[in-house]
Coordinates of C-alpha atoms in Angstrom, one line a residue:
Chain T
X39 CA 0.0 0.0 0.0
X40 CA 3.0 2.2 1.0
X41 CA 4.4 1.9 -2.5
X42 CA 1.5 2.5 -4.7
X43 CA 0.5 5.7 -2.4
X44 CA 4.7 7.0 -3.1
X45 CA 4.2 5.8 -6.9
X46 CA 0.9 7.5 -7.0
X47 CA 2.6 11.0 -5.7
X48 CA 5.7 10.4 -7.9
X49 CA 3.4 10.5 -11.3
X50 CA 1.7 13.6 -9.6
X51 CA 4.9 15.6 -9.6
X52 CA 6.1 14.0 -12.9
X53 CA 2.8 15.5 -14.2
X54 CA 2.9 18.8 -12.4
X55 CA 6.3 19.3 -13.8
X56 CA 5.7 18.5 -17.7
X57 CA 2.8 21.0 -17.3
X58 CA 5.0 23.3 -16.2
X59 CA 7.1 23.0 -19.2
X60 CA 4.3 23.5 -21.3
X61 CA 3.5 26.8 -19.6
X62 CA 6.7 28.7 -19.5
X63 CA 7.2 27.4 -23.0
X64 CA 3.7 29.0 -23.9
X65 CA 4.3 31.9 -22.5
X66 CA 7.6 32.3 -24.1
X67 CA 10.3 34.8 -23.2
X68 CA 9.2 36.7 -20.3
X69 CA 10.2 40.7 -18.8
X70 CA 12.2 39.2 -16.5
X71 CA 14.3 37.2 -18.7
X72 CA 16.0 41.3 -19.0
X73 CA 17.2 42.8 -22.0
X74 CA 20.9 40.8 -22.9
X75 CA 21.1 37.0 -23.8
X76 CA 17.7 36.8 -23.0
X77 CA 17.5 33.8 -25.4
X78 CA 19.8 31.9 -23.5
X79 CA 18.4 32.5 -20.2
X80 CA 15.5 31.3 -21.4
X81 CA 16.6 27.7 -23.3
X82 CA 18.5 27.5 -20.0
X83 CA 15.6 27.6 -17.9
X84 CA 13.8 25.6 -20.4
X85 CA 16.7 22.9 -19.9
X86 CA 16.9 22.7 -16.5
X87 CA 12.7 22.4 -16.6
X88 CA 13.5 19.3 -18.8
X89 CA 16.2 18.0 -16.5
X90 CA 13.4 17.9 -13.7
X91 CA 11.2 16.0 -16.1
X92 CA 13.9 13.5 -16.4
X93 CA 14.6 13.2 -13.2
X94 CA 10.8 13.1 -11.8
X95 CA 10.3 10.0 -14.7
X96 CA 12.8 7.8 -13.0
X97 CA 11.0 8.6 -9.7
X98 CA 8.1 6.7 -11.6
X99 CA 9.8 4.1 -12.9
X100 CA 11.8 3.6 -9.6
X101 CA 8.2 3.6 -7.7
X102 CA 6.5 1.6 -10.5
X103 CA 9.3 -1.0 -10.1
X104 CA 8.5 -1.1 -6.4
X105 CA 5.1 -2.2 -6.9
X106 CA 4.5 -5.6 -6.7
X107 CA 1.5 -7.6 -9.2
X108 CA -1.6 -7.4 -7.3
X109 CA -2.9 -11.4 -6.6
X110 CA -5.6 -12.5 -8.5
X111 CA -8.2 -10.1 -10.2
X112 CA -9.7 -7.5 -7.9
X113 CA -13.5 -7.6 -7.0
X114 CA -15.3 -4.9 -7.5
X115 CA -18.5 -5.9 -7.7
X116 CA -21.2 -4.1 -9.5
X117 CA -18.9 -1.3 -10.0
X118 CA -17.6 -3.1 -12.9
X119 CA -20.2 -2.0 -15.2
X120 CA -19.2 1.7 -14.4
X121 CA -16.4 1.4 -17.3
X122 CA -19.2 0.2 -19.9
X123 CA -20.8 3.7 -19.1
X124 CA -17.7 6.4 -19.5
X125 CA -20.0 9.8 -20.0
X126 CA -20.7 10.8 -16.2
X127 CA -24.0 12.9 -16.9
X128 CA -25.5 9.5 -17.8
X129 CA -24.8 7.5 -15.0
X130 CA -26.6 10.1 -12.5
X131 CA -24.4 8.8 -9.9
X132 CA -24.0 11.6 -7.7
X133 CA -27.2 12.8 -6.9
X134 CA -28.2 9.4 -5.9
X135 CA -24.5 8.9 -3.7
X136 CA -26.1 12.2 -2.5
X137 CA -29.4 11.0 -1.2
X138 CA -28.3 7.8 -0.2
X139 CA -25.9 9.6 2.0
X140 CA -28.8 12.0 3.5
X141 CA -30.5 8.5 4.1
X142 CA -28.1 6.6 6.2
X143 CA -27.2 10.3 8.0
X144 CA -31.3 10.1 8.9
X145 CA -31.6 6.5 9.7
X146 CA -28.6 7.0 11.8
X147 CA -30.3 10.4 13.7
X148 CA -33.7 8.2 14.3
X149 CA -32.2 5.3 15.7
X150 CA -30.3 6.9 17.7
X151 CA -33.6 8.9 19.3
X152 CA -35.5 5.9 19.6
X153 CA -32.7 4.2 21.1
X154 CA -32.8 7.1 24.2
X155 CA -36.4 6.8 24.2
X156 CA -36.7 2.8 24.3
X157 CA -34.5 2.7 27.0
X158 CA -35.7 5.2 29.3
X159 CA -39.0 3.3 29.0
X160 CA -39.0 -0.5 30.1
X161 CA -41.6 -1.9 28.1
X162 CA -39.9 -5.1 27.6
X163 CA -43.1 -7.8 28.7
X164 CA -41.0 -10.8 27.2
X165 CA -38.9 -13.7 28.4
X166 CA -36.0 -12.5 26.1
X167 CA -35.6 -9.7 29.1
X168 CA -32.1 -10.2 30.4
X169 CA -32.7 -8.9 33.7
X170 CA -31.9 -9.9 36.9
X171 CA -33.0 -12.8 38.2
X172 CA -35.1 -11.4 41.1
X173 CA -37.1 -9.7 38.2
X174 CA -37.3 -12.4 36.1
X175 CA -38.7 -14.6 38.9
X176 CA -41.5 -12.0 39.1
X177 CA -42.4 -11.7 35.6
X178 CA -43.1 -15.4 35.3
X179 CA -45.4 -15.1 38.2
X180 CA -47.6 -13.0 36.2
X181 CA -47.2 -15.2 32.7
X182 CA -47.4 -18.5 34.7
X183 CA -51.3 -18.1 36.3
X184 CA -53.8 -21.1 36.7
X185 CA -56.6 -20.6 34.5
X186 CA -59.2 -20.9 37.3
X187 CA -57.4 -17.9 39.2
X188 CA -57.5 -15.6 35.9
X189 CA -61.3 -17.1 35.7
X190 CA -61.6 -15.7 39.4
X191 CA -60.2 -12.2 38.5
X192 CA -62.0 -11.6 35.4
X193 CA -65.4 -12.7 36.8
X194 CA -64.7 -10.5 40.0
X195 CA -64.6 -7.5 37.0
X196 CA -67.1 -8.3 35.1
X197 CA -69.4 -8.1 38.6
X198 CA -67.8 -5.1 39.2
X199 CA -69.5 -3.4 35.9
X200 CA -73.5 -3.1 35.1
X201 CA -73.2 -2.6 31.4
X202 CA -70.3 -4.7 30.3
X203 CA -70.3 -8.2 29.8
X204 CA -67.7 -10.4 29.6
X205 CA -67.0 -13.8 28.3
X206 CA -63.7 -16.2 28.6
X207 CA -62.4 -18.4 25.7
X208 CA -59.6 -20.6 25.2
X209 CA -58.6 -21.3 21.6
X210 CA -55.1 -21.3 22.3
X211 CA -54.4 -23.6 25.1
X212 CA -54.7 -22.4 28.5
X213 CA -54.2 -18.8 27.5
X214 CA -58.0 -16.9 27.9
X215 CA -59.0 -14.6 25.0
X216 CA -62.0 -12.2 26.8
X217 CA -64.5 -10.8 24.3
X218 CA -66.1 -8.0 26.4
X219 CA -69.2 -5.4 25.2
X220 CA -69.7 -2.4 26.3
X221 CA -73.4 -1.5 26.0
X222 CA -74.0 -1.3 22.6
X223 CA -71.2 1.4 22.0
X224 CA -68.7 -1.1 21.4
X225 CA -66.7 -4.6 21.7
X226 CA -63.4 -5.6 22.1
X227 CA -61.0 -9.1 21.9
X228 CA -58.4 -8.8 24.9
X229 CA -56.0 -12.0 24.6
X230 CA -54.3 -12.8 28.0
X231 CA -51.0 -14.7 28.6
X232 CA -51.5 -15.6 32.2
X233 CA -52.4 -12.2 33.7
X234 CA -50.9 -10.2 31.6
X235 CA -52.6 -8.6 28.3
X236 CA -51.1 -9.2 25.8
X237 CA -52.9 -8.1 22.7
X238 CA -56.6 -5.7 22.3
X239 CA -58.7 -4.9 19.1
X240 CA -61.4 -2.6 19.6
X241 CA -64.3 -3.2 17.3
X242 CA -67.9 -2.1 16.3
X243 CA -71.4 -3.2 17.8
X244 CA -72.2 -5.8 15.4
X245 CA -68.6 -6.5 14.1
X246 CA -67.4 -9.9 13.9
X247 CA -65.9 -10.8 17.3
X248 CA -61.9 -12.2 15.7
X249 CA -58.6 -10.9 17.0
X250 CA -56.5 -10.5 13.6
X251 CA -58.4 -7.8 11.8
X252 CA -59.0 -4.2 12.3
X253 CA -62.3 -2.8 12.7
X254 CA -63.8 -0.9 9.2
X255 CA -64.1 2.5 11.6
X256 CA -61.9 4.8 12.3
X257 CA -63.0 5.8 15.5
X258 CA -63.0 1.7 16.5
X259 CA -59.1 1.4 15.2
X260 CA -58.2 4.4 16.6
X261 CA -59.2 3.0 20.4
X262 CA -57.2 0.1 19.6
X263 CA -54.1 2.0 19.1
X264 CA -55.4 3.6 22.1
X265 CA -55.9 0.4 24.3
X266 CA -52.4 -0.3 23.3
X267 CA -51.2 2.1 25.0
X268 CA -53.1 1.8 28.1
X269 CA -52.5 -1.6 28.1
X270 CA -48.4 -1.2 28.0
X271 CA -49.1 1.9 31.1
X272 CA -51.2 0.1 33.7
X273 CA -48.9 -3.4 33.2
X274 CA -47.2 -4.5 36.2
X275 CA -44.9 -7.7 36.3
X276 CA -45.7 -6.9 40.5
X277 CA -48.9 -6.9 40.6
X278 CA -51.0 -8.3 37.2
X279 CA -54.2 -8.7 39.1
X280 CA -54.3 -5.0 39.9
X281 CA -52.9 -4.2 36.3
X282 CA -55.9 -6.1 34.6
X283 CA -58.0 -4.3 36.8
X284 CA -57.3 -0.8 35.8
X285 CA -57.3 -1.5 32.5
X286 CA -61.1 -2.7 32.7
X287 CA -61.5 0.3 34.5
X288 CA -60.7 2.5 32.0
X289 CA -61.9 0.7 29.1
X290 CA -65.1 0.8 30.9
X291 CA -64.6 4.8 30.4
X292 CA -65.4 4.5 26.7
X293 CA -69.0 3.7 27.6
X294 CA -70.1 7.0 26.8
X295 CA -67.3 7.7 23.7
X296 CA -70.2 9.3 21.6
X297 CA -72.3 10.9 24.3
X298 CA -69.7 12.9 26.2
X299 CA -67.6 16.0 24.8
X300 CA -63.9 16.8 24.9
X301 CA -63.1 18.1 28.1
X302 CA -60.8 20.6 26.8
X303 CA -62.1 22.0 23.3
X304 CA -66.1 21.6 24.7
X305 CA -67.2 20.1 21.3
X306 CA -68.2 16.5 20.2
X307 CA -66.2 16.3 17.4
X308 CA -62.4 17.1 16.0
X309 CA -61.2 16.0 12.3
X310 CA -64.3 14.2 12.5
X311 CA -63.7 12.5 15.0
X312 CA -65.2 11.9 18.5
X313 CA -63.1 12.2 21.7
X314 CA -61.0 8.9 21.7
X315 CA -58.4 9.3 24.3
X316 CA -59.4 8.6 28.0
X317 CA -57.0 10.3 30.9
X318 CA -55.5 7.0 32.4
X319 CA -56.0 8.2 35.7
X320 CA -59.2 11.0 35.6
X321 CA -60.8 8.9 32.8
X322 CA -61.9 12.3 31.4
X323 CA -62.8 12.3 27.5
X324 CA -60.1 14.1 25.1
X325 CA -59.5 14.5 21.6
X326 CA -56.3 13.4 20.1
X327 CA -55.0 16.6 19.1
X328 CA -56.4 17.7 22.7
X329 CA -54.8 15.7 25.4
X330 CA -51.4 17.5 25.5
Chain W
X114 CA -75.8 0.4 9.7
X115 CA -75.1 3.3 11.7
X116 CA -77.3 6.3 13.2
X117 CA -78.8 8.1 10.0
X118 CA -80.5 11.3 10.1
X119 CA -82.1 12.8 7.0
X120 CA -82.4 16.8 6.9
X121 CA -84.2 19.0 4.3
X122 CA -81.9 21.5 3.5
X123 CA -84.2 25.4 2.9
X124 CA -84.3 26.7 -0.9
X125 CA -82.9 29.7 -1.5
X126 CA -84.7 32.1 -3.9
X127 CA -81.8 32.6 -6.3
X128 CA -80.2 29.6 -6.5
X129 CA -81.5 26.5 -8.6
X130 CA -81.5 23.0 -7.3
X131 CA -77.8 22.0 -9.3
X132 CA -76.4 25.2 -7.8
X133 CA -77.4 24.5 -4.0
X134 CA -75.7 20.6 -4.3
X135 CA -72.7 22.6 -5.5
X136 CA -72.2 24.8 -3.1
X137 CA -73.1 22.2 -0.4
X138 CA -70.6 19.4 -2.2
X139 CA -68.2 22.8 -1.8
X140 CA -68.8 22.4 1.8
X141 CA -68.3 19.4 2.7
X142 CA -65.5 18.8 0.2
X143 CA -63.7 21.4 2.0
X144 CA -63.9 19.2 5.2
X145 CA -62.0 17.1 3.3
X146 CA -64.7 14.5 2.4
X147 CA -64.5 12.7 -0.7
X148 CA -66.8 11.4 -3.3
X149 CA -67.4 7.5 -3.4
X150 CA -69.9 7.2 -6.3
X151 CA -73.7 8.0 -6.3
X152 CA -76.7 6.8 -4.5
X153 CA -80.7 6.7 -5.4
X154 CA -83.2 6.5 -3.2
X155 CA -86.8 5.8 -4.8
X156 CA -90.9 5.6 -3.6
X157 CA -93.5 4.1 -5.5
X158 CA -97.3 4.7 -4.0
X159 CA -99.8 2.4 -4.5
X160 CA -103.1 3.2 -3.5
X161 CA -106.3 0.4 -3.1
X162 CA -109.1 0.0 -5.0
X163 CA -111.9 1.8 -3.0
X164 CA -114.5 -1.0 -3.8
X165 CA -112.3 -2.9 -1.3
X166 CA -113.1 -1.2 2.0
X167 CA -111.5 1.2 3.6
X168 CA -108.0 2.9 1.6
X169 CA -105.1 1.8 2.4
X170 CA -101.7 3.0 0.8
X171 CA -98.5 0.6 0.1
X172 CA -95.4 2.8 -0.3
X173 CA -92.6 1.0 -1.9
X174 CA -88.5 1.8 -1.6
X175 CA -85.6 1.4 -2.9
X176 CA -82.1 2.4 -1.4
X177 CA -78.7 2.3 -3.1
X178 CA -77.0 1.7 0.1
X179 CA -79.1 -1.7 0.6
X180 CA -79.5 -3.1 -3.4
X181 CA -81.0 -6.3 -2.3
X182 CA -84.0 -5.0 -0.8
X183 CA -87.1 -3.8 -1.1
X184 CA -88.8 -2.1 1.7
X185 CA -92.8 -1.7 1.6
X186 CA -94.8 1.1 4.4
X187 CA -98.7 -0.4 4.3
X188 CA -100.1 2.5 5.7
X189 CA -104.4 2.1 7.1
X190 CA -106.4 4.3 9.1
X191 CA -105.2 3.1 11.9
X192 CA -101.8 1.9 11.6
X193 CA -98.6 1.3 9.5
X194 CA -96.8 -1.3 9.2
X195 CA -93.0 -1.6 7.9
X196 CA -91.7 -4.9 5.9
X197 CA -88.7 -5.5 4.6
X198 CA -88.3 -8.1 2.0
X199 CA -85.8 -9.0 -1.7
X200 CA -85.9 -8.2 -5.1
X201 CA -89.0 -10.3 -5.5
X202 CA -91.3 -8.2 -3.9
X203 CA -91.5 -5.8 -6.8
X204 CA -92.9 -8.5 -9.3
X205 CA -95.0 -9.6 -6.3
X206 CA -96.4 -5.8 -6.5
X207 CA -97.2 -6.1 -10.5
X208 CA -99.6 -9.2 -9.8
X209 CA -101.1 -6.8 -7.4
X210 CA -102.6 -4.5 -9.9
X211 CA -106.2 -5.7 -9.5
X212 CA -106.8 -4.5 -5.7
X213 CA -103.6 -1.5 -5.7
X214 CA -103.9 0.2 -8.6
X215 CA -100.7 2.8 -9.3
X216 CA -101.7 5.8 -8.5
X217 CA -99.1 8.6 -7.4
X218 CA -96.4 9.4 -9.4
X219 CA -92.9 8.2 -8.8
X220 CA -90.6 10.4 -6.0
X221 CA -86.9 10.2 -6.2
X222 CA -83.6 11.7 -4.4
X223 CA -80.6 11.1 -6.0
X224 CA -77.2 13.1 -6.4
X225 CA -73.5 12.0 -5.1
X226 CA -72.3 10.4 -1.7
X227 CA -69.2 11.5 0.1
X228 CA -67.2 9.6 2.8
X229 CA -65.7 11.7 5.6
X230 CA -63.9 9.3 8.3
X231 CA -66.6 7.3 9.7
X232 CA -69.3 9.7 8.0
X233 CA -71.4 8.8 5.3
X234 CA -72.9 12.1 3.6
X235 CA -75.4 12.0 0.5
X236 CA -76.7 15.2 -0.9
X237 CA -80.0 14.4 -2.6
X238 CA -82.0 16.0 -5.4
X239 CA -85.4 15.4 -4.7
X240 CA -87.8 15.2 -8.0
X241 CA -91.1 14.2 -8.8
X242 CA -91.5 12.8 -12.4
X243 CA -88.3 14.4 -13.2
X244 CA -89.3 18.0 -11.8
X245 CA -87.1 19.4 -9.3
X246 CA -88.7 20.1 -5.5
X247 CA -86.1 20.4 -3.3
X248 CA -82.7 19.0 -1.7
X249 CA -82.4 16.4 1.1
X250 CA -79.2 16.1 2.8
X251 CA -78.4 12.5 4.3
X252 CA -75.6 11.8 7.2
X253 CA -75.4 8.6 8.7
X254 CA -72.5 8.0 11.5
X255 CA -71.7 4.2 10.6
X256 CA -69.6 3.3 14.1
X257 CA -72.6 4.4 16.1
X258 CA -75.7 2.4 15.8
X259 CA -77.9 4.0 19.3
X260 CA -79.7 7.3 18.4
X261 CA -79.2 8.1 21.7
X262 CA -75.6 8.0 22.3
X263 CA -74.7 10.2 19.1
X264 CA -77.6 13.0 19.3
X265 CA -74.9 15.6 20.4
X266 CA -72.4 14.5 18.0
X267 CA -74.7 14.1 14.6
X268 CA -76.7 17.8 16.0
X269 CA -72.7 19.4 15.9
X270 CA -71.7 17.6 12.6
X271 CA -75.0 18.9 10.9
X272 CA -74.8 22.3 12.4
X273 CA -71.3 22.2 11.3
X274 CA -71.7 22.5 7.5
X275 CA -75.8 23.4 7.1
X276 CA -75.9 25.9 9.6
X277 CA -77.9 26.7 12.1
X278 CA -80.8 25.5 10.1
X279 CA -80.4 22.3 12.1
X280 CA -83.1 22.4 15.1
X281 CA -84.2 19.2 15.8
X282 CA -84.4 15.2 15.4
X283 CA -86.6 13.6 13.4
X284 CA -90.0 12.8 14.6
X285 CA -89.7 9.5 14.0
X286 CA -86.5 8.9 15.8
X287 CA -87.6 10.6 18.8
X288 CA -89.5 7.5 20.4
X289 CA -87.1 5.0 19.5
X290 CA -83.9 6.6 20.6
X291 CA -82.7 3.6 22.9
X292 CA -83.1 0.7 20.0
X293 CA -80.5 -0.2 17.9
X294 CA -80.6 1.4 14.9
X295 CA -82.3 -0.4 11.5
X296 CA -82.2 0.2 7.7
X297 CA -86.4 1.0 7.6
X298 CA -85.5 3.9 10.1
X299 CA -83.7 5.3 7.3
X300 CA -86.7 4.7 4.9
X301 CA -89.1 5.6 7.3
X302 CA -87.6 9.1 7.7
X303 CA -87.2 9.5 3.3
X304 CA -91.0 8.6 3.5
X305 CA -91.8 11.4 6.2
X306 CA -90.2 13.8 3.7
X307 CA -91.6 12.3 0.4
X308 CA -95.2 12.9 1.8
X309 CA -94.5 16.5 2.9
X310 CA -92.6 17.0 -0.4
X311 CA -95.8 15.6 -2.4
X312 CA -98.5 17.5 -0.3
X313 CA -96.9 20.7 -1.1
X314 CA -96.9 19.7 -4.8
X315 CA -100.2 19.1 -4.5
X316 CA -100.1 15.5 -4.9
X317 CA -102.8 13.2 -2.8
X318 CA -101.7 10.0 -1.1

């Protein structure tokens, strides 16, 4: 590597000093060549120019010697082609090395945001959590819950509210999936692991009850995205009884989604829209665009 | 099926019935609703033969938004009753002839249907036998199917592109505010306006 970079130089300077020959021999004999023998000051100069040349040229060849034959032929993958192409206005390349450049600079700026973000918030809920083991311990207290106590817990909830009824399936093993309605305003498919929720769709009165897809209104995905949210908030690897709990609680606040105003901007609706965000602890009704 | 409410929209004195869609499709396109295609709502009247007893009137509808059916409003003296049935029921109707004989001259709305989130807005035309009579202006909030629940909302929705021309419910809404809502509520409440539209036209029935 050393010896291409000192060959590379020495055809530089063999190159800057044949254009310099070129030059004073363009520009011929110059005012300060002075009025006597200015002829032979001038082949002089000219000579001694040329003696350079000659001596920069067996730099090269020294260098070139130097070099040894590269092994094999070199990759270069789908740069290759760039030699069919040899006019550079029709290979575009550099706006596109330019905007694949802003790219990476971006992806690079988000990731490393969301990487502050995701670890200020511990919203990890999996076995893959390499914690400590006191922590671990506790989390699989919450995954690892006989299906008669979760039957307890969600039957103690569904007491605990008039107008929303509840009932337990298990399609998947011991893990309960809870279709709940609330009043005729709207249902919902909660899947549990254990205690802990692990997945809710929000859907229309009169929708088909199924967990996989999204409800045809906006309002309906909207409190899905919504429930997610909640649902990561009120978890608690401590206490998943108490977590489940809550949620219901302030699911239970959506009862009156159509019937009750923004708290903040007074009217029903915003981008056509009704109030869709619940305060997780006031349970007060607020617009999207409202809540901050 | 959600809550539908159905609002005659006033005439102006200078504008024509083409120019007042316009201006409301300006509206509500400035919302930022869009078009999906046209809908057609349509009442035949048949009225009984009076050698039969006492009259009795059969309105028959059809409604875009449900193609496969055919809703029928017998209306007696004393009460009406609502049937919903398919495509069949129109032949059905043609055998009919000898006791209802046709009578009142076909009443249509028609004109485009625009989708704004979970709103469903149709600006009708309303004509009899092809003459113009004024415009009725449909909005239906799909998510919500309990008049009840979304009075406050639909009332701020209407006001919010008619104006403050929107008072009140419709009367036939009123006493069923806790069911769920159905498809004849819809038809009941383009009957309601047909009849109106048709007694100031002068037509009987």
């Amino acid at each position: 590597m050393e010896n291409l970079y000192a060959a590379l130089t020495s055809v530089k300077v063999l190159r800057c000093s044949v254009g310099q020959i070129f030059n004073s021999l363009a520009n011929g004999i110059r005012a300060d060549h002075g009025e006597e023998g200015r002829d032979t000051k001038f082949l002089s100069e000219i000579e001694e120019l040329l003696n350079a040349v000659t001596h920069h040229l067996r730099d090269v060849e020294q260098a070139v010697n130097n070099l040894s034959q590269p092994p094999g032929p070199l990759t270069l993958g789908n740069t290759n082609f760039l030699s069919q192409e040899c006019t550079q206005e029709r290979q575009a390349l550099y706006s596109q090395l330019v905007l694949s450049y802003k790219w990476t600079d971006k992806i690079h700026e988000y990731s490393n945001h969301a990487a502050a973000l995701l670890s200020q918030n511990s919203l990890k809920r999996s076995y893959m959590n390499p914690g400590s083991a006191k922590r671990r311990r506790t989390q699989t207290s919450s995954h690892n819950v006989s299906p008669q106590a979760v039957d307890t817990v969600i039957s103690a909830i569904d007491r605990q509210f008039n107008d929303m009824t509840m009932s337990i399936s298990r399609p998947f093993a011991t893990n309960a999936v809870l279709q709940v309605s609330l009043g005729r305003v709207l249902q919902a498919v909660i899947a549990f692991k254990g205690l802990m929720i692990e997945w809710v769709v929000v859907k229309g009165y009169g929708e088909a009850f199924d967990l996989w897809t999204d409800s045809r209104h906006k309002v309906f995905r909207k409190i899905t995205e919504n429930s997610h949210a909640a649902m990561l908030h009120f978890y608690s690897p401590t206490l998943p009884e108490l977590a489940v709990r809550s949620f219901m609680t302030w699911f239970h606040s959506y009862i009156t989604l159509f019937s009750e105003p923004c708290k903040k901007c007074g009217s029903h609706l915003h981008c056509a829209l009704p109030p869709t965000w619940r305060d997780l602890r006031t349970l007060e009704p607020f617009h999207e665009e409202c809540k901050l | 099926m959600g809550v539908t409410i159905l609002h005659q929209f006033p005439m102006l004195e200078n504008r024509t019935g083409p120019q007042t869609i316009e201006f409301l499709t300006k509206r509500i396109v400035a919302l930022g609703a869009v078009q999906m295609g046209q809908f057609l709502v349509d009442c035949d009247s048949y009225i009984s033969m009076p050698s039969l007893g006492p009259q009795r009137t059969v309105h028959v509808l059809h409604n875009s938004e449900q193609p496969a059916s055919v809703f029928s409003i017998l209306e007696t003296n004393t009460k009406t009753i609502p049937l919903v049935a398919d495509g069949l029921f129109d032949l059905l109707m043609l055998k009919m002839t000898p006791i209802y004989t046709k009578k009142v001259a076909k009443i249509e709305s028609k004109g485009p249907r625009f989708e704004l989130a979970d709103f469903c807005i149709k600006l009708g035309s309303v004509t009899i036998s092809q003459n113009f009579k004024g415009v009725l202006v449909e909005v239906e909030y799909r998510p919500c199917v309990v008049p009840s629940n979304c009075v406050g909302l639909m009332r701020e929705f209407l006001q919010g592109f008619l104006g403050s021309c929107v008072q009140s419910l419709p009367a036939c809404l009123q006493n069923k505010m806790d069911e769920v809502y159905q498809p004849m509520d819809t038809i009941q409440q383009y009957l309601d306006h047909f009849l109106n539209f048709r007694k100031m036209a002068g037509y009987s029935g």
